Short mmCIF file of C-alpha atoms in Angstrom, two decimals:
data_model
loop_
_atom_site.label_atom_id
_atom_site.label_comp_id
_atom_site.label_asym_id
_atom_site.label_seq_id
_atom_site.Cartn_x
_atom_site.Cartn_y
_atom_site.Cartn_z
CA MET A 626 0.00 0.00 0.00
CA ALA A 627 1.27 3.47 -0.84
CA ALA A 628 2.19 5.87 1.95
CA THR A 629 -0.12 8.49 0.41
CA PRO A 630 -2.84 8.43 -2.29
CA GLU A 631 -0.46 9.89 -4.91
CA THR A 632 2.32 7.31 -5.00
CA MET A 633 5.94 8.37 -5.43
CA HIS A 634 7.84 5.73 -7.40
CA TRP A 635 11.12 5.59 -5.48
CA ARG A 636 13.87 3.46 -6.99
CA GLY A 637 16.05 3.00 -3.92
CA VAL A 638 19.01 5.03 -2.70
CA HIS A 639 20.47 7.15 -5.51
CA HIS A 640 23.60 7.75 -3.46
CA LEU A 641 24.71 7.84 0.14
CA ALA A 642 27.30 10.62 0.47
CA LEU A 643 30.10 9.95 2.95
CA VAL A 644 33.37 11.75 3.69
CA THR A 645 36.93 10.49 3.17
CA ALA A 646 40.30 12.01 4.03
CA ASP A 647 42.02 9.85 1.35
CA MET A 648 40.16 9.43 -1.94
CA ASP A 649 42.91 7.32 -3.48
CA ALA A 650 42.68 4.72 -0.69
CA THR A 651 38.87 4.92 -0.94
CA VAL A 652 38.98 4.05 -4.66
CA ARG A 653 41.41 1.20 -3.99
CA PHE A 654 39.09 -0.21 -1.28
CA TRP A 655 35.61 0.33 -2.72
CA HIS A 656 36.51 -0.43 -6.36
CA GLY A 657 39.44 -2.78 -5.82
CA VAL A 658 38.45 -4.67 -2.66
CA LEU A 659 34.65 -4.49 -2.49
CA ASP A 660 34.19 -4.60 -6.30
CA ALA A 661 31.81 -1.63 -6.16
CA ARG A 662 32.71 -0.16 -9.53
CA LEU A 663 33.85 3.47 -9.71
CA VAL A 664 31.29 4.84 -12.17
CA THR A 665 31.69 8.62 -12.11
CA THR A 666 33.80 11.42 -10.63
CA LEU A 667 33.57 15.17 -10.34
CA ALA A 668 35.75 17.82 -8.76
CA ILE A 669 35.71 21.52 -8.03
CA PRO A 670 38.38 23.44 -6.09
CA ALA A 671 36.54 22.81 -2.79
CA PHE A 672 36.16 19.01 -3.11
CA ARG A 673 36.29 15.78 -5.09
CA HIS A 674 33.08 13.66 -5.27
CA TYR A 675 33.40 10.03 -6.50
CA PHE A 676 30.56 7.50 -6.98
CA PHE A 677 30.72 3.69 -6.60
CA GLU A 678 27.95 1.42 -7.93
CA VAL A 679 26.33 -0.89 -5.36
CA GLY A 680 23.36 -1.87 -7.53
CA PRO A 681 21.65 -0.67 -10.72
CA GLY A 682 20.99 3.04 -10.20
CA ASN A 683 22.36 2.91 -6.62
CA THR A 684 25.72 4.29 -5.51
CA ILE A 685 27.84 5.10 -2.49
CA ALA A 686 29.59 8.45 -2.98
CA PHE A 687 32.47 10.08 -1.12
CA PHE A 688 33.57 13.67 -0.65
CA GLU A 689 37.24 14.50 -0.19
CA TYR A 690 37.39 18.14 0.91
CA THR A 691 40.32 20.37 -0.07
CA ASP A 692 42.50 21.73 2.75
CA GLN A 693 40.07 20.54 5.43
CA GLU A 694 41.36 18.75 8.52
CA LEU A 695 38.99 16.00 9.65
CA ASP A 696 38.54 14.79 13.21
CA SER A 697 38.34 11.13 12.21
CA PHE A 698 37.42 8.14 14.37
CA ALA A 699 36.48 4.50 14.02
CA LYS A 700 33.70 2.68 15.88
CA PRO A 701 32.02 -0.72 15.76
CA ALA A 702 28.63 -0.80 14.05
CA GLY A 703 25.66 -0.43 16.35
CA VAL A 704 27.65 0.85 19.33
CA PRO A 705 26.79 4.37 20.60
CA TYR A 706 29.71 6.76 20.40
CA ALA A 707 29.61 10.45 21.37
CA ARG A 708 32.05 11.50 18.62
CA ALA A 709 30.01 9.93 15.81
CA ALA A 710 29.48 12.69 13.24
CA GLN A 711 26.58 13.09 10.81
CA PHE A 712 27.22 11.62 7.38
CA ASP A 713 27.08 14.16 4.57
CA HIS A 714 23.66 13.47 3.01
CA LEU A 715 21.32 10.78 1.66
CA SER A 716 20.13 11.01 -1.93
CA LEU A 717 16.98 9.12 -2.93
CA HIS A 718 16.63 7.86 -6.49
CA LEU A 719 13.78 9.05 -8.75
CA PRO A 720 13.11 7.84 -12.31
CA ASP A 721 13.03 11.11 -14.27
CA GLU A 722 12.68 14.91 -14.34
CA ASP A 723 8.91 14.80 -13.98
CA ALA A 724 9.19 12.82 -10.73
CA LEU A 725 11.80 15.29 -9.47
CA ILE A 726 9.53 18.27 -10.18
CA ARG A 727 6.57 16.49 -8.52
CA MET A 728 8.68 15.82 -5.41
CA ARG A 729 9.81 19.46 -5.28
CA ASP A 730 6.19 20.63 -5.59
CA ARG A 731 5.05 18.10 -2.98
CA LEU A 732 7.67 19.36 -0.50
CA LYS A 733 6.59 22.96 -1.10
CA ALA A 734 2.91 22.01 -0.66
CA HIS A 735 3.78 20.62 2.77
CA GLY A 736 5.59 23.81 3.81
CA CYS A 737 9.09 22.32 3.45
CA GLU A 738 11.98 24.39 2.15
CA VAL A 739 13.52 22.89 -0.99
CA THR A 740 15.92 24.07 -3.67
CA ASP A 741 15.03 24.38 -7.33
CA VAL A 742 16.39 21.65 -9.61
CA ILE A 743 20.20 21.71 -9.69
CA ASP A 744 21.81 20.37 -12.88
CA HIS A 745 25.05 18.51 -12.10
CA GLY A 746 25.52 17.27 -15.66
CA PHE A 747 25.17 13.51 -15.17
CA LEU A 748 22.45 13.93 -12.52
CA ARG A 749 19.81 16.46 -11.51
CA SER A 750 18.80 17.01 -7.91
CA ILE A 751 16.76 18.91 -5.36
CA TYR A 752 17.94 19.43 -1.77
CA PHE A 753 15.93 19.56 1.45
CA SER A 754 16.10 18.41 5.10
CA ASP A 755 14.13 16.12 7.37
CA PRO A 756 12.82 17.33 10.77
CA ASN A 757 16.02 16.06 12.45
CA GLY A 758 18.17 18.30 10.26
CA ILE A 759 19.43 15.36 8.17
CA ALA A 760 20.47 16.63 4.76
CA LEU A 761 18.46 14.94 2.00
CA GLU A 762 18.52 15.03 -1.79
CA ALA A 763 16.33 13.52 -4.50
CA SER A 764 18.13 12.77 -7.78
CA TRP A 765 17.76 11.13 -11.15
CA TRP A 766 20.55 10.08 -13.52
CA THR A 767 20.54 12.11 -16.75
CA ILE A 768 23.39 9.84 -17.85
CA ASP A 769 23.07 6.64 -15.78
CA PRO A 770 26.62 5.31 -15.27
CA THR A 771 25.45 2.15 -13.49
CA GLY A 772 24.64 -1.24 -15.01
CA ARG A 773 26.81 -0.76 -18.11
CA PRO A 774 30.49 -0.86 -19.09
CA VAL A 775 32.55 1.99 -17.64
CA ASP A 776 34.69 4.27 -19.79
CA HIS A 777 37.07 6.01 -17.38
CA ALA A 778 38.04 8.41 -20.19
CA ASP A 779 34.45 9.67 -20.64
CA GLU A 780 34.78 13.29 -19.46
CA ARG A 781 31.00 13.63 -19.06
CA LEU A 782 31.25 11.19 -16.13
CA PHE A 783 34.90 11.47 -15.09
CA SER A 784 35.36 15.22 -14.96
CA ASP A 785 38.01 15.48 -12.23
CA PRO A 786 40.87 17.14 -14.18
CA ASP A 787 43.47 15.87 -11.71
CA PRO A 788 42.16 12.50 -10.45
CA VAL A 789 43.78 10.47 -7.69
CA PRO A 790 46.40 7.90 -8.79
CA ALA A 791 43.93 5.00 -8.56
CA VAL A 792 41.68 6.61 -11.17
CA ARG A 793 44.65 7.32 -13.45
CA GLU A 794 45.55 3.60 -13.19
CA LEU A 795 42.00 2.58 -14.12
CA ARG A 796 42.00 5.01 -17.03
CA GLU A 797 45.41 3.90 -18.35
CA THR A 798 45.40 0.13 -17.67
CA GLY A 799 41.84 -0.79 -16.69
CA GLU A 800 42.94 -2.09 -13.30
CA LEU A 801 44.42 -1.00 -9.99
CA ALA A 802 48.14 -1.49 -9.33
CA HIS A 803 47.37 -2.33 -5.69
CA THR A 804 44.59 -2.24 -3.12
CA VAL A 805 44.53 -1.32 0.58
CA SER A 806 44.02 -3.50 3.63
CA THR A 807 41.79 -2.72 6.60
CA ARG A 808 41.53 -3.75 10.26
CA LEU A 809 38.59 -4.46 12.52
CA VAL A 810 37.85 -1.84 15.17
CA ASP A 811 39.35 -2.92 18.51
CA GLY A 812 35.93 -3.12 20.18
CA ILE A 813 34.84 -5.91 17.80
CA ILE A 814 37.98 -7.95 18.51
CA GLU A 815 37.45 -7.52 22.26
CA ASP A 816 33.83 -8.70 21.95
CA LEU A 817 34.94 -11.77 20.01
CA ARG A 818 37.62 -12.60 22.60
CA ARG A 819 34.99 -12.47 25.36
CA GLU A 820 33.09 -15.11 23.36
CA GLY A 821 36.25 -17.24 23.09
CA ILE A 822 36.73 -16.49 19.37
CA THR A 823 40.15 -15.58 18.02
CA LEU A 824 40.89 -14.34 14.51
CA GLU A 825 43.63 -15.81 12.39
CA PRO A 826 46.26 -13.21 11.44
#
C-alpha cells in the first residue's frame, strides 16, 4: 500500500554521500576490494566527489574536501559513540525529471523548504532536510553510469581534471596497481575474545 494516495515511485538510494580524508585509498578499497565499480567522478576546487555502484541506479559516494582537517574516528557498528558525526547526506533515487519536479512541488505544498532543480551534468537534484536536520537530496541520472560498461576516459562522467592515482591507473590500464588492507575496530575484537573467538592473522 502506498504511503499516500499519490504514490511516489522511489527506486532505492540514488547515493549515500560519505566523507573520506584519502580518496585514493577509498577508490582502492571500494573499487578494488569491495568490487563496487567506480562509475563517475567530479571535482571543483573545494572538493572531489566520486561514486561507486552498489546496484543498478544505486551508488555510495564520497567527498574529499580540499585543505580541510577532519577529526576522524572508528567505531564498531551499532555501538553508541559520542564522537560519531553526521554523514554528509542521503540522496533518494527518482526515475526522471517529472518525478523530481513532482517531489519538489510536494515538499513545497507541505511547507518544506527545498531548492530548485540543480543540474550537475550527469544527474539532476533537489535538496531539502528532514525534521532532524538530516540533509536529503532527490536525484535522477541524466546519464546513468550504473549497469553498463565503464569508460574512465568519458569526461561527461569522469570530470576530475586531476584525479587520484587509482583513477589514473584505471584510465590507463583498466585495473588498480594495488589495493589497501583494513583492520577491525578494537571493540569488535574484544567482543569476540569475550566469546572465546580468536581471529587468524
